[in-house]
Coordinates of C-alpha atoms in Angstrom, one line a residue:
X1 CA -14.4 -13.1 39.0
X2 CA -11.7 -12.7 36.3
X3 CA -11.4 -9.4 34.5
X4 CA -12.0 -9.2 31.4
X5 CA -9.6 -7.5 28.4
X6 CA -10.9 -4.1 27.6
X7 CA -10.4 -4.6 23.7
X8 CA -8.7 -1.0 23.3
X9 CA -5.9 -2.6 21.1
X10 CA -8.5 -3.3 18.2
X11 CA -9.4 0.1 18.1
X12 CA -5.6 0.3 16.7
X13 CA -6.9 -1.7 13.8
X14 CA -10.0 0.7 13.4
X15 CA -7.4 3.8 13.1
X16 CA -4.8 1.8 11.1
X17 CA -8.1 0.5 8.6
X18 CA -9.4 4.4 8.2
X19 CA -5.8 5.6 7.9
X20 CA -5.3 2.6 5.2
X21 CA -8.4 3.6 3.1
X22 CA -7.7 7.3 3.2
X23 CA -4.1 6.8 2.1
X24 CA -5.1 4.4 -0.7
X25 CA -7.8 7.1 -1.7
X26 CA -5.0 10.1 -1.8
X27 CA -2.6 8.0 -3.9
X28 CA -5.5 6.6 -6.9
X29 CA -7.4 10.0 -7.0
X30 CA -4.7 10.8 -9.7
X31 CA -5.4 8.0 -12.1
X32 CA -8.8 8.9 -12.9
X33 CA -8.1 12.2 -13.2
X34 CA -5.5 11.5 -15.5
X35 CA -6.9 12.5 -18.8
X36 CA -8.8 15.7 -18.2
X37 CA -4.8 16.8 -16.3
X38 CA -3.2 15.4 -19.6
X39 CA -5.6 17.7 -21.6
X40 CA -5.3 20.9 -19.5
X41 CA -1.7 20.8 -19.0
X42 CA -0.6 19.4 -22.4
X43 CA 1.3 16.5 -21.3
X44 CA 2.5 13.1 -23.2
X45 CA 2.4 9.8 -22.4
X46 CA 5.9 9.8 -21.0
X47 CA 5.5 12.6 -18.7
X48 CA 2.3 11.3 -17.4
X49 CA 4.1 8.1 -17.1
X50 CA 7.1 10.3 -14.7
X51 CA 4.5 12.1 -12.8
X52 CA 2.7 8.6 -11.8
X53 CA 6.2 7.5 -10.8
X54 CA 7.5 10.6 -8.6
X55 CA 4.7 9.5 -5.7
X56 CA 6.8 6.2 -5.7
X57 CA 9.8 7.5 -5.7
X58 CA 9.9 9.7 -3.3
X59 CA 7.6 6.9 -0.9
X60 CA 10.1 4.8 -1.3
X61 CA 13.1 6.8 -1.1
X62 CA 11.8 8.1 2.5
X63 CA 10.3 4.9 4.0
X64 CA 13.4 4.0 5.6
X65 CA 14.2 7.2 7.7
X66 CA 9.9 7.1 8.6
X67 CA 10.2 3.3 9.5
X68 CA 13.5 4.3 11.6
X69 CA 11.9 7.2 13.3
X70 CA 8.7 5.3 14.2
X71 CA 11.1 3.2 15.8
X72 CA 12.7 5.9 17.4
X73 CA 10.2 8.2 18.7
X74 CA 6.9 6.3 18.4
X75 CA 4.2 6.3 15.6
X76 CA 1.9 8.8 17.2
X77 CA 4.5 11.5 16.2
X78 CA 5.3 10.2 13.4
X79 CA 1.7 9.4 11.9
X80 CA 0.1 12.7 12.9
X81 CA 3.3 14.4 10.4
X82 CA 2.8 11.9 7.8
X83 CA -0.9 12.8 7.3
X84 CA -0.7 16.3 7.9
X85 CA 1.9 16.4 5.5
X86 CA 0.1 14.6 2.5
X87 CA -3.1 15.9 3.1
X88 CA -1.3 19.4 2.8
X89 CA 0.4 18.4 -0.6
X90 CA -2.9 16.2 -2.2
X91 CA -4.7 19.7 -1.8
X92 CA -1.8 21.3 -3.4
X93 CA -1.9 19.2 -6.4
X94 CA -5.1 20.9 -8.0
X95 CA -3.1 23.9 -7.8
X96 CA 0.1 23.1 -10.2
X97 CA 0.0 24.4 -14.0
X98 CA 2.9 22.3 -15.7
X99 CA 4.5 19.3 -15.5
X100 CA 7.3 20.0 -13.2
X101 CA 5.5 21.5 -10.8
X102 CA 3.1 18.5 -10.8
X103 CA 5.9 16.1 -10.6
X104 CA 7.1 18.3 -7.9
X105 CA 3.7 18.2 -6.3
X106 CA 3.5 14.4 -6.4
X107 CA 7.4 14.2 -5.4
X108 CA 6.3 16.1 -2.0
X109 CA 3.7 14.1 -1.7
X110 CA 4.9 10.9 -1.8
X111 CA 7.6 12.5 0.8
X112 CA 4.9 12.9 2.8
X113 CA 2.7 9.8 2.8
X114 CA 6.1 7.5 3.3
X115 CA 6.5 5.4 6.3
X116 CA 2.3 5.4 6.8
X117 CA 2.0 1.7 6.9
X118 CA 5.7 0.7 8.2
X119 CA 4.2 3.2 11.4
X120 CA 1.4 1.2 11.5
X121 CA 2.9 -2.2 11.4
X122 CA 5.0 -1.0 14.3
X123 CA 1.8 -0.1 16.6
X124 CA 0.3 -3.4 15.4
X125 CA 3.7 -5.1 16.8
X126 CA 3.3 -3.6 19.9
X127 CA -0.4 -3.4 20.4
X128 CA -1.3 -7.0 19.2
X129 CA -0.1 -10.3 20.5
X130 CA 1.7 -12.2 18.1
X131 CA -1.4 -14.5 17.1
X132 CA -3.5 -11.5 15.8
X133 CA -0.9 -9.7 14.3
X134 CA -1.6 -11.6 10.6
X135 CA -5.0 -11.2 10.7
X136 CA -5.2 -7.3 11.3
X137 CA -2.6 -6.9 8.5
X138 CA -4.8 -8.9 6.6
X139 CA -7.8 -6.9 7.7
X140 CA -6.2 -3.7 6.8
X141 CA -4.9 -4.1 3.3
X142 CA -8.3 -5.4 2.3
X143 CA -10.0 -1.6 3.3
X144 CA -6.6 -0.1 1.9
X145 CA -7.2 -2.0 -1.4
X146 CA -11.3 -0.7 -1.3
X147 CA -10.6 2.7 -0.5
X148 CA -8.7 2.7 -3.6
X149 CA -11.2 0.5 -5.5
X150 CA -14.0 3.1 -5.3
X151 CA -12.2 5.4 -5.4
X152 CA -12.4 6.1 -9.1
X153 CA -15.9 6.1 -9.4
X154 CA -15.6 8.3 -6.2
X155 CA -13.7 10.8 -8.1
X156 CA -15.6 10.7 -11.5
X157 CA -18.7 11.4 -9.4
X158 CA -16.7 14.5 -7.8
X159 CA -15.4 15.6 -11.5
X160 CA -19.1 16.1 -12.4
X161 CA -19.8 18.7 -9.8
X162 CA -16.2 20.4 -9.6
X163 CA -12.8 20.3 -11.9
X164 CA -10.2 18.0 -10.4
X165 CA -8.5 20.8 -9.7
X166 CA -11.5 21.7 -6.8
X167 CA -11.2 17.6 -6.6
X168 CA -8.2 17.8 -5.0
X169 CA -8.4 20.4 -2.6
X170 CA -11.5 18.8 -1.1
X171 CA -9.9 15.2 -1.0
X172 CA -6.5 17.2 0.9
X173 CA -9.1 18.2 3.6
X174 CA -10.4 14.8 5.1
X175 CA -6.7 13.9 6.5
X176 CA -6.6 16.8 8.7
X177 CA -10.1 14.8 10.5
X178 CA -8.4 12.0 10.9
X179 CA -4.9 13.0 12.5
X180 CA -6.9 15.2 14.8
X181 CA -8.3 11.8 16.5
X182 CA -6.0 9.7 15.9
X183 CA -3.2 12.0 18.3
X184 CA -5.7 13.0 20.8
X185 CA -6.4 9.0 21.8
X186 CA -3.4 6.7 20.5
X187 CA -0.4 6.3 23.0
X188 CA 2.7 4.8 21.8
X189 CA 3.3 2.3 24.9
X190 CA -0.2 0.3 25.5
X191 CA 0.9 0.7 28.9
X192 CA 0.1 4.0 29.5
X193 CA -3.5 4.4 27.9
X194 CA -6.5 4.8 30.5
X195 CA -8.4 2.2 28.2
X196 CA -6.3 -0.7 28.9
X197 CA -6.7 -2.8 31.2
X198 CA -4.3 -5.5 33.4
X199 CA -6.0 -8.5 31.6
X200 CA -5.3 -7.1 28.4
X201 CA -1.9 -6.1 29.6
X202 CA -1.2 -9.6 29.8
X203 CA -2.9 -11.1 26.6
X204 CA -0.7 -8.4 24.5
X205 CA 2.3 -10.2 26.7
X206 CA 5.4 -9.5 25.4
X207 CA 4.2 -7.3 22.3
X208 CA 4.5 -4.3 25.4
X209 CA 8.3 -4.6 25.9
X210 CA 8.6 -3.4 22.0
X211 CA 7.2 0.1 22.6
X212 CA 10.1 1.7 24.0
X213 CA 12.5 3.8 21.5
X214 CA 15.0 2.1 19.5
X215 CA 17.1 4.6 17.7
X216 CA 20.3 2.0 17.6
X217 CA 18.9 -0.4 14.6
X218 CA 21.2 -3.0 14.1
X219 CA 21.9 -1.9 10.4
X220 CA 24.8 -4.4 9.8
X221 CA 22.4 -7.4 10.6
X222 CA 19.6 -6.0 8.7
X223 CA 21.8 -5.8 5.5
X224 CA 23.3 -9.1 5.8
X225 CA 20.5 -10.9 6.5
X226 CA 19.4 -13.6 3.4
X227 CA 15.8 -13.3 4.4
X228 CA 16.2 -9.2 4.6
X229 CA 17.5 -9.4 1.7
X230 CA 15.0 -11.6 -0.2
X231 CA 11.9 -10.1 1.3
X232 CA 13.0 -7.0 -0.4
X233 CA 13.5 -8.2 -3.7
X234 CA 10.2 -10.5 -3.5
X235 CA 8.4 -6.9 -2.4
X236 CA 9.9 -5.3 -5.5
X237 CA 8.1 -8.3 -7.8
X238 CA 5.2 -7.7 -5.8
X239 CA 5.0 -3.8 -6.2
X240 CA 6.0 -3.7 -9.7
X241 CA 2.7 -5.2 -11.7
X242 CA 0.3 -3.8 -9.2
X243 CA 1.1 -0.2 -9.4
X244 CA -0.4 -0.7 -13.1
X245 CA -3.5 -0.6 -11.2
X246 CA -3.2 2.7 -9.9
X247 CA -1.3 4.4 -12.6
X248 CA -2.2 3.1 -16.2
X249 CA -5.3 1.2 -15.2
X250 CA -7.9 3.9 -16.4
X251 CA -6.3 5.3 -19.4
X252 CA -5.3 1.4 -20.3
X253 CA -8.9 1.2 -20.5
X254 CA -10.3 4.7 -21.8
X255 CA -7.5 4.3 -25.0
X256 CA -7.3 0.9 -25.7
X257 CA -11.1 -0.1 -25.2
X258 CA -12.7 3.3 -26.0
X259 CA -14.4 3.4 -22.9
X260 CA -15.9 6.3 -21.1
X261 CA -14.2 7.5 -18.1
X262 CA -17.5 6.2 -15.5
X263 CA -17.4 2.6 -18.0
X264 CA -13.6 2.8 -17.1
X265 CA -14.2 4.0 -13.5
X266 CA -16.6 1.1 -13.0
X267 CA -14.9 -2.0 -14.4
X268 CA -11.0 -0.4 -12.4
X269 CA -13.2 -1.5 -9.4
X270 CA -12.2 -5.1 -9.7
X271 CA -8.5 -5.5 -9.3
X272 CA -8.3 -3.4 -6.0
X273 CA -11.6 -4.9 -5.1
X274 CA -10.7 -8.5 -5.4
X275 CA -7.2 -7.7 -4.0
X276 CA -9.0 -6.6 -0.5
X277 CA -11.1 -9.9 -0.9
X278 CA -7.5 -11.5 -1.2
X279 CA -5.9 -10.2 2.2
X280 CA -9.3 -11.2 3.9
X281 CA -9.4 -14.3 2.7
X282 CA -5.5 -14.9 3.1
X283 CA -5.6 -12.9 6.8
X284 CA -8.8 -14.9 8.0
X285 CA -7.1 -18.8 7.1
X286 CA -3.8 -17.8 7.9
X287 CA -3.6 -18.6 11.9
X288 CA -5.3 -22.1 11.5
X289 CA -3.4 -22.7 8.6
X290 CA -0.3 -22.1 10.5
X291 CA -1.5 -24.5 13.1
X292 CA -1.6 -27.2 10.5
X293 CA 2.0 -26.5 8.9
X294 CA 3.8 -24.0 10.9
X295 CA 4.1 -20.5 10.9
X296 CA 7.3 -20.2 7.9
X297 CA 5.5 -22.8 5.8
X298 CA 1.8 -21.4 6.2
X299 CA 3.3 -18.0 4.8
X300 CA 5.6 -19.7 2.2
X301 CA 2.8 -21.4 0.4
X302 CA 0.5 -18.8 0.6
X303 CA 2.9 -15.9 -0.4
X304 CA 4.0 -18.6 -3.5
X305 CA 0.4 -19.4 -4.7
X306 CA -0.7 -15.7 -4.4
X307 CA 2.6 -14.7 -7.4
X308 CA 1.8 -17.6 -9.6
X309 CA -2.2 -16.8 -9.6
X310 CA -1.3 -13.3 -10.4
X311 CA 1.6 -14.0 -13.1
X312 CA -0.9 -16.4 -14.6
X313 CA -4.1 -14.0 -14.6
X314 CA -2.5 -11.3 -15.6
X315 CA -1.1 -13.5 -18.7
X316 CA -4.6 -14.7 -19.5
X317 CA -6.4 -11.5 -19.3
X318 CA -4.0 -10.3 -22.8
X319 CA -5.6 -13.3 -24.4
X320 CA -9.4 -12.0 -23.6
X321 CA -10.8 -10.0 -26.2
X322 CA -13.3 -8.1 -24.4
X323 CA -13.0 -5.4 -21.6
X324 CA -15.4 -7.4 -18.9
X325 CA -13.2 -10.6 -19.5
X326 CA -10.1 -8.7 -19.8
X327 CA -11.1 -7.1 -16.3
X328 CA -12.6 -9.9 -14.2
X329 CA -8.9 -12.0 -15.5
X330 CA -7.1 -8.7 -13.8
X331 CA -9.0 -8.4 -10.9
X332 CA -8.4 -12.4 -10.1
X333 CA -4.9 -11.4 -10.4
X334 CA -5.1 -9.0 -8.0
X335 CA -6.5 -11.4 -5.6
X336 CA -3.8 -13.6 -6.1
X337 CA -1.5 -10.4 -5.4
X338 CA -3.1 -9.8 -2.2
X339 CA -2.2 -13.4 -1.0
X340 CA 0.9 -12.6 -0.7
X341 CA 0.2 -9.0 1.2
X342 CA -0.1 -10.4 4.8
X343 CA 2.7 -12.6 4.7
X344 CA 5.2 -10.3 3.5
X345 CA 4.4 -7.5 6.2
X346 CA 4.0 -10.4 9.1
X347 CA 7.5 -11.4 8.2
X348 CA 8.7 -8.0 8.7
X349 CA 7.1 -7.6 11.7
X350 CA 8.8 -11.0 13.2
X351 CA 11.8 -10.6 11.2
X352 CA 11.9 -6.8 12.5
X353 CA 11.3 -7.2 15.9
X354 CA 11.7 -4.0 18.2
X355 CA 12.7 -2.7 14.6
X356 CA 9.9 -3.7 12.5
X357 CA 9.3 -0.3 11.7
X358 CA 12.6 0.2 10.1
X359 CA 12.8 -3.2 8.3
X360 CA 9.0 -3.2 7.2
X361 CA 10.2 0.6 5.9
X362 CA 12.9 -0.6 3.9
X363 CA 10.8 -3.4 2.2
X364 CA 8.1 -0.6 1.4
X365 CA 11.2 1.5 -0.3
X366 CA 12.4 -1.6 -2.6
X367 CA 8.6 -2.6 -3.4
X368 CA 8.1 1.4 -4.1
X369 CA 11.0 1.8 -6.6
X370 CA 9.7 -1.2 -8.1
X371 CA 6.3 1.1 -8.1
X372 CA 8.4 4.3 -9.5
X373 CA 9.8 2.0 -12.0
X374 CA 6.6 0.3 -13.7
X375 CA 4.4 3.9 -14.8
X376 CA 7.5 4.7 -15.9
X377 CA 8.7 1.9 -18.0
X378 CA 5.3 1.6 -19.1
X379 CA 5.1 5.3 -20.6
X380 CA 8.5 4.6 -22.3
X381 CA 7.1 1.0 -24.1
X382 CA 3.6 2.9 -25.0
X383 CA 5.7 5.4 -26.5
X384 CA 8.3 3.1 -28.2
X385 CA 5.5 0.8 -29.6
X386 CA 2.9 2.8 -30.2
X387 CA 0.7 2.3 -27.5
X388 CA 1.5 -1.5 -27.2
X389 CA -0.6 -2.0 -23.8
X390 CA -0.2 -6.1 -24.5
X391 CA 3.6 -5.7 -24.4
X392 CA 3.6 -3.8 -21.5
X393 CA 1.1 -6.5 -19.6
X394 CA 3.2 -9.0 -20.5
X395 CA 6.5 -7.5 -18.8
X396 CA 4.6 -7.6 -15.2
X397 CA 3.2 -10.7 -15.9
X398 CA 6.7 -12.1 -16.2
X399 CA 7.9 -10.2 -13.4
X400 CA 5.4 -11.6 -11.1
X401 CA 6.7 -15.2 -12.1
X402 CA 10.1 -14.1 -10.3
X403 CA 8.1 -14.2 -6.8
X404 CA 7.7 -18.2 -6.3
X405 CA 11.1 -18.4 -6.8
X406 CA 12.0 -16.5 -4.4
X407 CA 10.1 -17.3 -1.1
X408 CA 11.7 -20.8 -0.5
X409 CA 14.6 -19.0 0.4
X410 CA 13.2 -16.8 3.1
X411 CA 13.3 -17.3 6.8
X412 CA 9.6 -15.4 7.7
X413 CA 9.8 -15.8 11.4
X414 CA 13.1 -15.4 12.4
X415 CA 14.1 -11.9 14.2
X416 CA 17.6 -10.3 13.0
X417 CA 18.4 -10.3 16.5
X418 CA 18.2 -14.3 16.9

């Protein structure tokens, strides 16, 4: 009788999905909370706007060395810091009392959370055979996007019971959970975990051989590399217009449509929400639509169609002139985003190799300046037009045409080292 696979490498997507949701929830709590922090610490719309940006900044500014040292030393390390580390710093958030020590806060935090889901990618790459690999990225930004969909009405309900300062401590707390379980059962080489079996050994095949450190990343490669190159900058389109969603999103709707904070709470639900529904949907097709026109086409078209939807939705949303329609236009936008979530991080991982972590790290960091840049642009246009939120929807809506132009020119499945 043939043995049968033991199934321990989906239990990697369980962790990555929880770590996913709980990251996505650490990063939003902020936006809701916006206001009543604008209130007690007397801030303006264009220091609001920096301390948005500073979680970007510094995410992005320390992917790279968190993708390299994933690499290196293995995400089970490098994971159980990361968390650790921002659940320390979203606790001390409720605690700061102006706005550089929040920017400071946020700064540290952002530090901290970098190189989460460049770490996971690399345990995907060498817990899952090449064939699942789309499908549990897709799988994982759709709970990362729901964590952070709920997550307002999550922290509204909070704000009833407790200030956000009390908020924030509590939310700092559930990270410490997960990291203790995480680092008690995940082993960097699949090989060497009680749970896995000799048949499973050999469906993960050669995924195995990529688990061993790789501190020697072939930078010159990486940074001459067209489709390096253009991944980045197609990232950086990406990342730009969506961060609105977890920035500006709620007081976009509280100022500019008078709506309470739960009204506003309930209706920023929909782009995250239908953004999830997006990496499902794109995750789930993906493998038999690759089977139809190859792997680089299959991601090509989707990643393509997924940047015009959103540039297009986004467009039409300004033209609504009621919240609902204004939403439901945004939130289709967001699942047009999402479309072009699991191709960009599969391409990494193929494109990466044994150094997926580094080169899915250094796409995070250009999509995450991107993310710096937009709360931040967007503070300066609100202040320079007078709160002019159609001016500033129409900037990412432009910058999210820039994507389909791009992606004809990448090569998604080819490794560096070819």
């Amino acid at each position: 009788m043939n043995e049968q696979p033991t199934h321990a490498r989906h239990r990697v997507i369980v962790f990555a999905v929880s770590l996913a949701v709980l990251s996505y929830f650490n990063r939003v709590c902020i936006s809701q909370a916006a206001p009543e922090i604008v209130r007690d610490l007397k801030l303006d719309d264009v220091q609001m706007g920096k301390i948005f940006g500073a979680f970007a900044l510094s995410y992005a500014l320390f992917e790279i060395p968190s993708g390299w040292l994933g690499d290196w030393i293995g995400p089970r390390r490098v994971l159980m810091r990361i968390v650790i580390w921002w659940s320390a710093f979203t606790a001390i958030t409720g605690a700061m009392w102006s706005f550089n020590s929040m920017w400071l806060a946020r700064f540290l935090f952002g530090a901290g959370e970098a190189g989460c889901f460049p770490n996971l990618t690399k345990a995907f790459t060498t817990w899952l055979p090449a064939v699942e690999r789309v499908r549990a990225q897709g799988v994982m930004w759709t709970f990362a996007r729901w964590g952070g969909a709920f997550t307002p009405l999550l922290t509204v309900w909070f704000l009833h019971f407790v200030s956000w300062r009390w908020a924030f401590g509590i939310f700092g707390a559930i990270g410490v959970v997960w990291a203790f379980f995480f680092y008690r059962w995940y082993r960097d080489d699949p090989r060497g975990h009680p749970s896995v079996n000799a048949a499973e050994l050999a469906l993960l095949g050669n995924s195995v051989n990529l688990a061993s450190g790789h501190a020697n990343v072939p930078w010159l490669k990486m940074l001459t590399s067209r489709s390096v190159l253009l991944l980045w900058l197609q990232y950086a389109c990406l990342s730009f217009p969506w961060y609105f969603n977890i920035t500006w999103l709620p007081t976009y709707l509280q100022q500019h449509w008078k709506l309470s904070a739960t009204e506003s709470a309930r209706l920023a639900i929909l782009p995250l929400f239908l953004g999830g529904l997006g990496s499902l949907f794109c995750g789930s097709i993906s493998a038999s639509f690759a089977r139809r026109v190859g792997t680089a086409s299959s991601r090509r078209i989707l990643a393509i169609s997924g940047f015009l939807g959103a540039g297009l939705f986004l467009a039409l949303a300004i033209q609504f002139h009621t919240p609902g329609w204004v939403m439901l236009s945004m939130g289709l936008a967001g699942f047009c985003n999402d479309l072009a979530m699991p191709p960009s991080w599969a391409a990494s991982m193929d494109i990466g190799g044994r150094y997926a972590g580094t080169v899915a790290g250094s796409m995070n960091m250009m999509g995450n300046l991107a993310g710096f840049a937009c709360p931040v642009i967007g503070g300066y246009i609100l202040r320079a037009t007078g709160r002019d939120w159609d001016l500033f929807l129409y900037v990412m809506a432009a910058v999210y045409l820039a994507g389909p132009v791009i992606w004809p020119f990448i090569d998604p499945e080819t490794c560096i080292e070819s």
